[in-house]
Amino acid sequence: MQKSWRRRFHLPAVIGTIPMILVAVGVFVIGIGFSVLWSFTSSKLFPTYDFVGLAQYRRLWADSRWLVSVNNIWFFGLMSITCNMVFGYLLAVFMDQRIRQEDLFRSIFLYPFAMSLIVTGLVWQWVLDPNLGLQEALRNLGWSSFSFAPLVDANTAIYALVVAGIWQGSGVTMAILLAGLRGVDEEIWKAAKVDGIPTWRTHLSIVAPMMKGAFATAFVLQCVSVVRVYDLVIAMTGGGPGIATSMPAVYVIQLITVRQNVGQGMAAATMMLLPVLVVLAFSGIVIWRRNRLGGAEA
Amino acid sequence: MAENGTSVSIQDLSLSFGAVPVLHTLNLDVAEGEFIVLLGPSGCGKSTLLNCVAGLLDISEGRIFIKGKNVTWEEPKDRGIGMVFQSYALYPQMTVEKNLSFGLRVAGIPKDEIAKRIARAAEILQIEPLLQRKPAALSGGQRQRVAIGRALVRDVDVFLFDEPLSNLDAKLRSELRVEIKLLHRKLQNTMIYVTHDQIEAMTLADRIAVMKGGVIQQLDAPQTIYNRPVNRFVAGFLGSPAMNFIEGQLEGGTPAAFKTGDVSISLDRYAFDGAVNGSGACVLGIRPEHVVFGEAANSMPFATDAAVEIVEPMGSDTLVWTKLGGRNFSFRVEAEKTLRNGDPVRIGFDPARASLFDAQSGNRM
Ligand SMILES: Nc1ncnc2c1ncn2[C@@H]1O[C@H](COP(=O)(O)OP(=O)(O)O)[C@@H](O)[C@H]1O
Ligand SMILES: [Mg+2]
């Protein structure tokens, strides 16, 4: 017993990682703990310890702004994750054709991800701004009836966000999936060709299932970036027009800083934590089951 | 074989990867039901040639016929071939049964026909208990059986194997080697088999094509290749322990003789490939097992005295190293013979069993 403990926890390693552990425990666990705690209080500008039970949650779910935010994130999430996966895979397949300027293309596709969202969001905002960007440019060229200003229309602003999200995320997805694609043995492709299986079918039925790990990694990364989406919205629409493109993270920050309602903001933040926990629990179960099955097979 | 007709015919095939030529105007005719082994060192173009036959590579020049049909530009699936790969190349997410059936289902073959073919292949290869397993749960030997099964269910005339046994350990390799031979006897179809392992080539082949640098050096029955190699490369590539090569001079005359150091070997009994044209530098090759020693040596056309230098017991027999004309020379004796370092021995051989190569070109004389 003693021995196995020693073997697992090498003392210098433990000492070396103590600062990391402290930061992790301090920032994440304590921070999350207080968020949850304050979500049950009537905190206004500053946190208090006047507990009011679930009152903040009731008010939260009665707030149309929050409901719009939740709707938006579902829409944004489903659209951008689906499109990112599809585009990412198609881009990876394209890159896997041993094209000559592979490094150049990789840089281009990864560029949006490498840049800060604040910067890329601003670029998008300018391009889509009715008085600065595409619309003005084409009108100056003589097409005076041309109208393209998705960001100022409450019905289309969310689509502009989705497009920007795809632009931003499909490059990383491509990089992850390309690594997975390259890991597939060339002889598998040859065998499928001898078997007479069409290329698309080989992708769908043989290669994609072999890339489960890469897909899962890309999916988790995307989910996390969707839940956190904040800077893209701030840079492109600021949540507007009106509340049309508000998202949970934007909502939380606005409640705390503008509407000075810490309690309800914390309730919203706690709600955002739930889907993350669900994803974590789900992936934990998958890994645990795989380990168990792997052990049984071996 | 001639009565059976030609199964695969490769005519003037050339292939380059970009500017790098790999195969050079290569010709090969494979008779129906024949087991051909492409043998050569790694990188000599064996897999490339096999992939050309399979249609997995677009050839630069030449034509390929299978069963009399020009398939040069046909898709692999339409060529009537099945292929087995070194890495097995099974579809990892599918069960064995699905691995066997997937191609057939895509081709639109009726369900009961698929079931019949799978049952037959599973019986021949004895993989019935494995049908519901995934490849990850199979051993290397079982995986390769399934891979062979996938070629089998295609019901084709020509089987292509690309080093199918190279990933297996020695014991399994020899077991499966025998099974492949039995399979060939049972199915009687054409097989083209790539390997760099000379034992596999010798044991399996009806004819061996020895390749080097994208060129077929010799295409013959295993015994011919072994006993009458056309050049020094073929002579050295086949045989373990390797053939002895002794550099020396050919002295014309009747009879011609081979001279090295102070040793002269009469070539009276040697069957020259052509006329003996004068004298010149040449290399005499003699396999260790064609050398006899002791009393028996005296009855050989050539015999000489030597001293044992090193003894290498190999279990079934023993390799003894000595010197001939000042050069290292090995011969094989039964394991029971006890020879010790420094022992004087009398060795001899029949020059009729030797091979004589031109020192410059390396070609058989
Ligand atoms: N896809 C390729 N691109 C460029 N060169 C290749 C390719 N495949 C094989 N080669 C080259 O062709 C030669 C023959 O390869 P291969 O047929 O695989 O040899 P073998 O199977 O006899 O070991 C090698 O020199 C190898 O480097
Ligand atoms: Mg090879």
XYZ file of C-alpha atoms and ligand atoms in Angstrom:
691
model
C 0.000 0.000 0.000
C 2.650 2.433 1.217
C 4.916 1.454 -1.632
C 2.373 1.930 -4.400
C 1.486 5.361 -2.980
C 5.133 6.359 -3.147
C 5.490 5.088 -6.641
C 2.489 6.985 -7.843
C 3.315 10.283 -6.137
C 6.944 11.140 -6.658
C 7.781 13.755 -4.009
C 9.683 16.320 -6.143
C 6.951 16.064 -8.734
C 4.319 16.768 -6.092
C 6.264 19.777 -4.791
C 6.792 21.029 -8.310
C 3.124 20.905 -9.155
C 1.845 22.380 -5.864
C 1.650 25.945 -7.268
C -0.310 24.643 -10.222
C -2.618 22.675 -7.965
C -3.136 25.710 -5.715
C -3.985 27.903 -8.688
C -6.335 25.304 -10.084
C -8.082 24.759 -6.760
C -8.087 28.475 -5.908
C -9.210 29.928 -9.165
C -11.439 27.243 -10.547
C -12.950 25.404 -7.621
C -13.201 28.352 -5.225
C -14.227 30.723 -8.004
C -16.924 28.381 -9.224
C -17.981 27.685 -5.643
C -18.544 31.392 -4.913
C -20.374 31.900 -8.212
C -22.820 29.184 -7.246
C -23.032 30.497 -3.674
C -23.806 34.101 -4.705
C -26.387 32.894 -7.200
C -28.566 32.079 -4.171
C -28.203 35.582 -2.658
C -29.790 38.944 -3.379
C -26.398 40.495 -4.246
C -26.702 43.714 -6.211
C -23.617 45.842 -6.960
C -21.466 43.880 -4.502
C -21.789 40.299 -3.297
C -23.732 39.862 -0.050
C -24.728 36.797 1.939
C -28.442 37.467 2.075
C -29.756 34.114 0.864
C -32.961 34.161 -1.151
C -33.106 30.587 -2.386
C -33.989 30.112 -6.045
C -35.414 33.616 -6.486
C -32.602 34.704 -8.797
C -33.136 31.649 -10.998
C -36.863 32.359 -11.259
C -36.156 35.937 -12.260
C -33.491 34.788 -14.700
C -35.819 32.452 -16.555
C -38.483 35.166 -16.665
C -36.084 37.606 -18.318
C -36.717 37.719 -22.055
C -33.147 38.857 -22.621
C -31.853 35.632 -21.042
C -34.314 33.526 -22.996
C -33.143 35.163 -26.225
C -29.543 34.518 -25.187
C -30.233 30.836 -24.565
C -32.050 30.519 -27.867
C -29.209 32.259 -29.638
C -26.529 30.018 -28.202
C -28.416 26.897 -29.248
C -28.831 28.229 -32.736
C -25.268 29.512 -32.933
C -23.884 26.320 -31.407
C -25.760 23.865 -33.610
C -25.111 25.797 -36.786
C -21.458 26.587 -36.191
C -20.488 23.157 -34.811
C -22.212 21.288 -37.631
C -20.772 23.542 -40.324
C -17.337 23.547 -38.702
C -17.255 19.758 -38.658
C -18.374 19.471 -42.259
C -16.118 22.222 -43.582
C -13.245 21.119 -41.373
C -13.486 17.575 -42.714
C -13.799 18.727 -46.313
C -10.817 21.039 -45.883
C -8.829 18.201 -44.304
C -9.673 15.918 -47.228
C -8.619 18.687 -49.599
C -5.351 19.174 -47.741
C -4.721 15.433 -47.749
C -4.459 15.340 -51.552
C -0.752 16.158 -51.156
C -1.234 19.558 -52.696
C 1.893 21.520 -53.273
C 1.301 24.647 -51.161
C 0.131 22.719 -48.148
C 1.952 24.911 -45.624
C 0.575 28.066 -47.169
C -2.999 26.739 -47.090
C -2.605 25.499 -43.555
C -1.480 28.967 -42.462
C -4.405 30.578 -44.233
C -6.936 28.239 -42.648
C -5.433 28.558 -39.190
C -4.992 32.323 -39.378
C -8.465 33.234 -38.042
C -7.899 30.981 -35.052
C -4.475 32.399 -34.320
C -5.761 35.973 -34.314
C -7.612 37.432 -31.374
C -11.358 37.314 -31.872
C -11.517 40.987 -31.002
C -9.378 41.729 -34.060
C -11.092 39.337 -36.459
C -14.476 40.392 -35.136
C -13.647 44.020 -35.822
C -12.520 43.157 -39.341
C -15.810 41.396 -39.931
C -17.692 44.324 -38.454
C -15.983 46.722 -40.830
C -16.549 44.511 -43.836
C -20.238 44.192 -43.009
C -20.746 47.806 -41.889
C -23.179 49.516 -44.282
C -21.145 52.712 -44.404
C -17.605 51.309 -44.445
C -17.522 47.858 -45.933
C -18.789 45.700 -48.750
C -22.047 47.554 -49.333
C -20.355 50.938 -49.644
C -17.555 49.540 -51.814
C -19.972 48.016 -54.323
C -22.154 51.133 -54.327
C -19.076 53.230 -55.049
C -18.341 50.957 -57.968
C -21.687 51.969 -59.420
C -24.079 49.316 -58.123
C -26.130 51.867 -56.225
C -29.043 49.604 -55.341
C -26.796 47.009 -53.700
C -27.820 46.327 -50.128
C -25.919 44.059 -47.784
C -25.881 44.952 -44.090
C -26.611 41.837 -42.071
C -25.303 43.188 -38.770
C -27.829 45.991 -38.450
C -30.810 43.728 -39.150
C -32.097 41.891 -36.096
C -33.154 38.949 -38.277
C -29.801 38.387 -39.951
C -27.244 39.488 -37.360
C -27.094 36.023 -35.808
C -26.282 34.503 -39.208
C -23.381 36.896 -39.559
C -22.131 35.648 -36.196
C -22.494 32.050 -37.323
C -20.510 32.740 -40.497
C -17.787 34.447 -38.505
C -17.776 31.538 -36.060
C -17.343 29.051 -38.913
C -14.629 31.176 -40.443
C -12.905 31.200 -37.114
C -13.332 27.567 -36.122
C -13.114 25.410 -39.242
C -9.337 25.886 -39.554
C -8.619 24.253 -36.201
C -11.100 21.510 -36.914
C -9.318 20.965 -40.211
C -5.923 20.718 -38.479
C -7.189 18.176 -35.938
C -9.047 16.096 -38.522
C -6.122 16.249 -40.953
C -3.886 14.715 -38.307
C -6.480 11.968 -37.886
C -6.751 11.479 -41.633
C -2.998 11.164 -42.023
C -3.024 8.460 -39.386
C -5.100 6.184 -41.613
C -2.909 3.524 -43.223
C -2.541 3.963 -46.971
C -3.185 0.251 -47.455
C -6.714 0.734 -46.064
C -7.401 3.047 -48.992
C -5.929 0.547 -51.418
C -7.959 -2.298 -49.942
C -11.145 -0.247 -50.255
C -10.294 0.564 -53.848
C -9.740 -3.088 -54.708
C -13.064 -3.816 -52.987
C -14.664 -1.295 -55.335
C -15.915 1.004 -52.589
C -16.482 4.564 -53.880
C -14.281 7.226 -52.322
C -17.127 9.006 -50.516
C -18.290 5.690 -49.098
C -14.774 4.887 -47.912
C -14.702 8.223 -46.106
C -18.102 7.713 -44.559
C -18.028 4.042 -43.610
C -14.365 3.271 -43.042
C -12.167 6.316 -42.534
C -14.441 8.582 -40.487
C -15.219 5.808 -37.965
C -11.467 5.269 -37.612
C -11.120 8.946 -36.676
C -13.492 8.885 -33.700
C -10.809 10.294 -31.429
C -10.046 13.240 -33.689
C -13.748 14.002 -34.110
C -14.328 13.868 -30.352
C -11.401 16.229 -29.718
C -12.626 18.691 -32.316
C -16.182 18.462 -30.984
C -15.231 19.143 -27.371
C -13.059 22.102 -28.400
C -15.949 23.546 -30.385
C -18.480 23.036 -27.611
C -16.243 24.876 -25.185
C -15.706 27.744 -27.577
C -19.451 28.009 -28.203
C -20.334 28.147 -24.518
C -17.711 30.834 -23.978
C -18.537 32.870 -27.066
C -18.202 36.429 -25.867
C -15.515 38.412 -27.660
C -16.908 37.601 -31.113
C -20.312 38.995 -30.134
C -18.848 42.042 -28.415
C -16.591 42.833 -31.362
C -19.236 42.340 -34.051
C -22.639 43.297 -32.634
C -22.289 44.053 -28.938
C -25.316 41.813 -28.505
C -27.454 43.952 -30.792
C -29.305 45.166 -32.684
C -31.380 45.442 -29.521
C -30.956 42.100 -27.804
C -31.029 40.100 -31.044
C -27.580 38.548 -30.706
C -27.194 38.447 -26.963
C -25.452 35.306 -25.680
C -25.236 33.919 -22.146
C -21.664 35.093 -21.554
C -22.565 38.563 -22.806
C -25.650 38.523 -20.602
C -23.631 37.625 -17.500
C -21.095 40.390 -18.007
C -23.811 42.949 -18.702
C -25.763 42.001 -15.589
C -22.710 42.364 -13.409
C -21.175 45.497 -14.916
C -24.104 47.435 -16.385
C -27.188 46.316 -14.488
C -25.273 45.741 -11.251
C -27.124 42.580 -10.391
C -24.430 40.141 -9.231
C -26.882 37.599 -7.852
C -28.772 37.093 -11.077
C -25.524 37.230 -13.093
C -24.144 34.423 -10.960
C -27.320 32.438 -11.499
C -26.832 32.818 -15.246
C -23.154 31.832 -14.933
C -24.175 28.738 -12.973
C -26.622 27.820 -15.718
C -23.753 28.087 -18.224
C -21.733 25.697 -16.128
C -24.333 22.951 -16.432
C -23.837 22.030 -20.101
C -20.069 22.012 -19.581
C -20.506 19.597 -16.696
C -22.785 17.434 -18.824
C -20.180 17.293 -21.611
C -17.418 16.495 -19.108
C -19.460 13.782 -17.443
C -20.363 12.315 -20.813
C -16.778 12.193 -22.040
C -15.723 10.795 -18.668
C -18.210 7.961 -19.043
C -17.069 7.282 -22.599
C -13.418 7.095 -21.555
C -14.224 4.947 -18.544
C -16.255 2.543 -20.666
C -13.559 2.364 -23.312
C -10.916 1.567 -20.702
C -13.086 -1.129 -19.235
C -13.867 -2.663 -22.615
C -10.230 -2.351 -23.692
C -9.200 -4.143 -20.518
C -11.713 -6.899 -21.141
C -10.561 -7.389 -24.711
C -6.847 -7.475 -23.952
C 1.469 -24.487 -68.294
C 1.313 -23.441 -71.898
C -1.903 -25.390 -72.394
C -3.558 -23.290 -69.694
C -3.006 -20.004 -71.463
C -1.918 -16.719 -70.013
C -3.621 -15.224 -66.994
C -1.708 -11.987 -66.458
C 0.393 -10.411 -69.147
C 2.501 -7.343 -68.464
C 3.879 -5.744 -71.589
C 6.608 -3.094 -71.761
C 5.465 -1.608 -68.486
C 7.267 1.512 -67.297
C 6.468 3.577 -64.266
C 8.003 6.731 -62.869
C 7.201 8.645 -59.703
C 7.611 12.157 -61.032
C 11.045 12.171 -62.602
C 12.199 9.026 -60.789
C 11.844 5.909 -62.931
C 11.037 2.842 -60.845
C 10.092 0.208 -63.426
C 11.739 -0.004 -66.848
C 9.961 -1.603 -69.835
C 9.136 -4.656 -67.823
C 7.635 -7.796 -69.373
C 6.074 -10.664 -67.485
C 3.644 -13.381 -68.503
C 1.930 -15.376 -65.797
C 0.247 -18.603 -66.804
C -3.188 -19.523 -65.538
C -3.050 -21.166 -62.135
C 0.578 -20.302 -61.714
C 2.126 -19.141 -58.460
C 4.620 -16.397 -59.286
C 6.798 -14.848 -56.612
C 8.375 -11.443 -57.116
C 11.537 -11.558 -55.059
C 14.032 -8.800 -54.463
C 15.575 -6.467 -51.918
C 13.385 -3.788 -50.423
C 12.948 -0.770 -52.667
C 13.435 -2.666 -55.924
C 9.897 -1.979 -57.130
C 8.050 -5.192 -56.282
C 5.118 -3.482 -54.580
C 5.026 -0.894 -57.318
C 4.718 -3.628 -59.935
C 1.985 -5.358 -57.947
C 0.087 -2.091 -57.515
C 0.267 -1.553 -61.267
C -1.282 -4.963 -61.861
C -3.965 -4.157 -59.283
C -4.682 -0.801 -60.893
C -3.752 1.174 -57.789
C -1.080 3.092 -59.694
C -1.379 4.688 -63.107
C 1.388 3.332 -65.266
C 3.552 5.600 -67.398
C 3.845 3.275 -70.384
C 2.927 -0.221 -71.473
C -0.116 -2.458 -71.225
C -1.528 -4.970 -68.798
C -3.774 -7.866 -69.794
C -5.672 -10.037 -67.375
C -7.394 -13.094 -68.848
C -6.796 -11.751 -72.309
C -8.577 -8.473 -71.573
C -6.714 -5.185 -71.743
C -7.187 -3.777 -68.254
C -4.547 -1.067 -68.443
C -7.088 1.653 -67.686
C -9.669 -0.379 -65.780
C -10.579 0.328 -62.169
C -9.118 -2.158 -59.649
C -12.549 -3.605 -58.890
C -13.118 -4.438 -62.568
C -9.858 -6.297 -63.059
C -10.852 -9.546 -61.448
C -8.205 -9.360 -58.745
C -8.125 -9.689 -54.984
C -5.304 -8.267 -52.922
C -3.779 -9.009 -49.532
C -1.580 -6.427 -47.823
C 1.322 -6.536 -45.407
C -0.541 -4.479 -42.788
C -3.689 -6.613 -43.346
C -5.604 -3.360 -44.039
C -8.771 -4.642 -42.395
C -11.502 -2.084 -41.713
C -11.031 -1.703 -37.954
C -14.539 -0.588 -37.009
C -16.225 -3.513 -38.730
C -16.591 -7.106 -37.607
C -14.816 -9.813 -39.552
C -18.068 -10.690 -41.288
C -18.650 -7.063 -42.276
C -15.062 -6.819 -43.488
C -15.712 -9.729 -45.810
C -19.132 -8.590 -46.953
C -18.739 -4.818 -47.275
C -17.295 -4.758 -50.776
C -19.847 -7.288 -51.987
C -22.759 -5.325 -50.557
C -21.505 -2.136 -52.175
C -21.273 -4.043 -55.448
C -24.942 -4.961 -55.056
C -24.533 -8.736 -54.836
C -27.629 -10.498 -53.431
C -27.660 -11.254 -49.731
C -27.871 -15.033 -49.933
C -25.011 -15.118 -52.420
C -22.898 -13.022 -50.014
C -23.752 -15.346 -47.149
C -22.781 -18.354 -49.244
C -19.432 -16.884 -50.220
C -18.622 -15.869 -46.653
C -19.499 -19.304 -45.362
C -17.227 -20.902 -47.937
C -14.307 -18.554 -47.261
C -14.720 -18.921 -43.508
C -14.656 -22.680 -43.865
C -11.585 -22.753 -46.076
C -9.685 -20.387 -43.793
C -11.145 -21.744 -40.549
C -12.253 -18.364 -39.297
C -15.874 -19.294 -38.556
C -15.548 -18.627 -34.796
C -14.094 -15.185 -35.486
C -16.823 -13.793 -37.726
C -18.424 -11.563 -35.100
C -15.149 -10.173 -33.727
C -13.507 -6.913 -34.613
C -9.954 -6.929 -36.018
C -8.550 -5.474 -32.780
C -9.561 -8.683 -31.018
C -7.641 -10.922 -33.438
C -4.028 -12.094 -33.466
C -1.750 -11.228 -36.375
C -2.188 -14.634 -37.968
C -5.971 -14.463 -37.652
C -6.010 -10.971 -39.144
C -4.064 -12.136 -42.151
C -6.469 -15.022 -42.612
C -9.358 -12.568 -42.637
C -7.493 -10.413 -45.147
C -7.073 -13.459 -47.378
C -10.752 -14.177 -46.862
C -11.632 -10.719 -48.115
C -9.808 -11.494 -51.345
C -11.388 -14.951 -51.462
C -15.014 -13.797 -51.312
C -14.442 -11.608 -54.342
C -14.418 -14.806 -56.374
C -11.609 -13.627 -58.616
C -9.112 -15.328 -60.879
C -5.980 -13.543 -59.705
C -4.723 -13.123 -56.148
C -2.116 -10.489 -55.378
C -0.125 -10.708 -52.157
C 2.135 -7.887 -50.978
C 4.453 -9.308 -48.315
C 1.506 -10.834 -46.457
C 3.642 -12.594 -43.856
C 6.250 -9.941 -43.111
C 4.500 -8.660 -39.975
C 4.256 -12.098 -38.394
C 6.751 -13.853 -36.159
C 8.865 -16.656 -37.578
C 6.757 -19.569 -36.368
C 3.440 -18.166 -37.590
C 5.079 -17.185 -40.834
C 6.067 -20.735 -41.653
C 2.620 -22.020 -40.647
C 0.772 -19.557 -42.833
C 3.232 -20.160 -45.645
C 2.127 -23.764 -45.756
C -1.508 -22.697 -45.605
C -1.113 -20.332 -48.521
C 0.436 -23.164 -50.498
C -2.473 -25.456 -49.604
C -4.903 -22.690 -50.520
C -3.294 -22.391 -53.922
C -3.500 -26.103 -54.498
C -7.180 -26.058 -53.538
C -8.228 -22.976 -55.525
C -5.899 -23.465 -58.480
C -6.018 -19.777 -59.328
C -3.255 -17.433 -60.371
C -1.250 -15.898 -57.562
C 1.340 -13.149 -57.695
C 3.175 -12.936 -54.433
C 5.665 -10.255 -53.418
C 8.300 -10.965 -50.811
C 11.884 -10.188 -49.890
C 12.152 -13.506 -48.084
C 13.945 -16.098 -50.222
C 12.607 -19.021 -48.186
C 9.018 -17.946 -48.923
C 9.944 -17.551 -52.563
C 11.631 -20.959 -52.843
C 8.874 -22.832 -51.016
C 5.836 -21.209 -52.623
C 6.709 -20.381 -56.190
C 6.135 -22.215 -59.428
C 8.401 -19.565 -60.869
C 10.368 -16.818 -59.176
C 11.019 -13.429 -60.717
C 14.104 -12.000 -59.068
C 14.040 -8.209 -59.266
C 16.655 -5.543 -58.775
C 16.353 -1.847 -59.492
C 13.001 -2.234 -61.236
C 14.261 -4.886 -63.638
C 13.511 -8.595 -63.587
C 16.903 -10.281 -63.443
C 15.762 -13.843 -63.835
C 12.421 -15.581 -64.199
C 12.647 -19.312 -63.667
C 11.635 -22.248 -61.539
C 13.085 -22.045 -58.001
C 15.542 -24.893 -58.603
C 16.881 -23.302 -61.780
C 17.273 -19.957 -60.070
C 19.045 -21.639 -57.211
C 21.359 -23.819 -59.263
C 21.889 -21.771 -62.382
C 21.617 -18.084 -61.388
C 22.022 -15.827 -64.415
C 24.179 -13.306 -62.619
C 26.084 -12.673 -59.470
C 23.249 -10.651 -57.890
C 20.775 -13.512 -58.185
C 23.396 -15.989 -56.999
C 24.121 -13.907 -53.909
C 20.516 -13.004 -53.124
C 19.319 -16.592 -52.906
C 20.711 -19.155 -50.561
C 21.424 -19.069 -46.889
C 24.216 -19.496 -45.963
C 25.305 -17.486 -48.967
C 27.192 -18.817 -51.959
C 31.028 -18.659 -51.853
C 32.447 -16.235 -54.364
C 36.088 -16.670 -55.339
C 37.665 -14.067 -57.556
C 40.219 -15.336 -60.049
C 41.218 -15.731 -63.681
C 39.694 -17.771 -66.455
C 42.347 -19.494 -68.533
C 41.143 -20.481 -71.977
C 42.197 -23.732 -73.624
C 41.043 -27.297 -73.514
C 39.993 -27.797 -70.934
C 39.519 -24.284 -69.594
C 40.564 -23.682 -66.017
C 39.865 -21.284 -63.189
C 42.934 -19.962 -61.349
C 43.036 -18.199 -58.027
C 46.216 -17.863 -55.993
C 48.042 -21.150 -56.361
C 44.840 -23.130 -56.922
C 43.748 -24.227 -60.368
C 40.308 -25.722 -60.946
C 39.618 -27.542 -64.172
C 36.398 -26.452 -65.824
C 36.219 -29.555 -67.955
C 32.837 -30.514 -66.541
C 31.442 -26.939 -66.315
C 28.619 -26.212 -68.740
C 29.412 -22.806 -70.166
C 26.473 -20.678 -71.206
C 28.153 -19.823 -74.493
C 31.508 -20.453 -76.092
C 34.525 -19.798 -73.886
C 35.949 -16.591 -75.217
C 39.559 -16.369 -74.191
C 40.796 -15.489 -70.746
C 39.822 -12.793 -68.286
C 38.904 -11.909 -64.742
C 35.969 -13.892 -63.406
C 34.272 -15.072 -60.236
C 33.570 -18.657 -59.313
C 30.549 -19.283 -57.127
C 29.912 -22.499 -55.246
C 27.212 -23.102 -52.644
C 28.388 -24.315 -49.218
C 26.230 -27.445 -49.445
C 27.814 -28.476 -52.755
C 31.212 -28.819 -51.118
C 32.105 -32.212 -49.671
C 34.867 -32.964 -47.233
C 36.920 -35.863 -45.931
C 37.151 -39.130 -47.882
C 34.350 -38.143 -50.241
C 36.319 -35.133 -51.431
C 38.842 -37.345 -53.162
C 36.198 -38.622 -55.574
C 35.441 -35.063 -56.682
C 36.953 -33.601 -59.862
C 38.476 -30.906 -57.717
C 39.899 -31.480 -54.244
C 42.369 -29.669 -52.052
C 43.670 -29.509 -48.481
C 42.561 -26.768 -46.127
C 42.399 -25.960 -42.434
C 39.291 -25.286 -40.358
C 39.168 -21.700 -39.155
C 35.740 -21.194 -37.617
C 32.887 -23.586 -36.906
C 29.315 -22.263 -36.817
C 26.824 -24.839 -35.512
C 23.336 -24.049 -36.783
C 21.397 -26.870 -35.206
C 20.370 -28.950 -38.184
C 23.830 -28.641 -39.706
C 27.119 -26.829 -39.227
C 28.843 -24.217 -41.334
C 32.626 -24.526 -41.443
C 34.845 -21.682 -42.578
C 38.205 -22.257 -44.149
C 40.404 -20.678 -46.817
C 40.655 -21.470 -50.510
C 43.309 -19.743 -52.592
C 43.729 -17.315 -49.703
C 40.024 -16.367 -49.582
C 37.275 -17.151 -47.061
C 35.394 -20.254 -48.057
C 32.542 -21.982 -46.274
C 31.045 -25.428 -46.513
C 28.275 -27.280 -44.809
C 28.564 -30.502 -42.844
C 26.066 -32.544 -40.864
C 25.660 -31.416 -37.299
C 27.068 -34.732 -35.981
C 30.497 -34.159 -37.552
C 32.829 -32.723 -34.955
C 35.366 -30.443 -36.518
C 37.513 -28.164 -34.427
C 39.392 -24.995 -35.184
C 42.741 -25.755 -36.810
C 41.776 -29.293 -37.924
C 43.150 -30.112 -41.362
C 40.394 -31.084 -43.805
C 40.259 -32.264 -47.362
C 37.534 -30.485 -49.331
C 36.358 -30.883 -52.867
C 33.493 -30.113 -55.227
C 32.254 -30.771 -58.689
C 32.780 -27.694 -60.931
C 29.636 -28.781 -62.777
C 27.654 -27.519 -59.780
C 29.538 -24.238 -59.628
C 28.610 -20.965 -61.323
C 31.092 -18.826 -63.189
C 30.467 -15.104 -63.530
C 32.177 -12.445 -65.586
C 33.978 -10.211 -63.100
C 32.978 -7.061 -64.951
C 29.345 -7.588 -65.946
C 28.517 -10.148 -63.274
C 26.750 -12.283 -65.892
C 26.911 -16.048 -65.899
C 29.500 -17.509 -68.291
N 4.449 7.064 -53.862
C 5.754 7.093 -54.170
N 6.347 8.248 -54.544
C 7.652 8.274 -54.853
N 8.465 7.212 -54.835
C 7.947 6.036 -54.480
C 6.569 5.911 -54.113
N 6.328 4.617 -53.797
C 7.504 3.970 -53.948
N 8.472 4.810 -54.353
C 9.861 4.438 -54.654
O 9.842 3.414 -55.608
C 10.800 2.427 -55.313
C 10.156 1.080 -55.270
O 9.287 1.008 -54.175
P 8.490 -0.312 -53.810
O 7.819 -0.815 -55.030
O 7.622 -0.008 -52.640
O 9.647 -1.295 -53.384
P 9.531 -2.746 -52.737
O 8.106 -3.099 -52.586
O 10.263 -3.644 -53.682
O 10.244 -2.688 -51.432
C 11.456 2.835 -54.018
O 12.705 3.384 -54.313
C 10.542 3.860 -53.427
O 11.288 4.830 -52.766
Mg 6.995 -3.371 -50.759
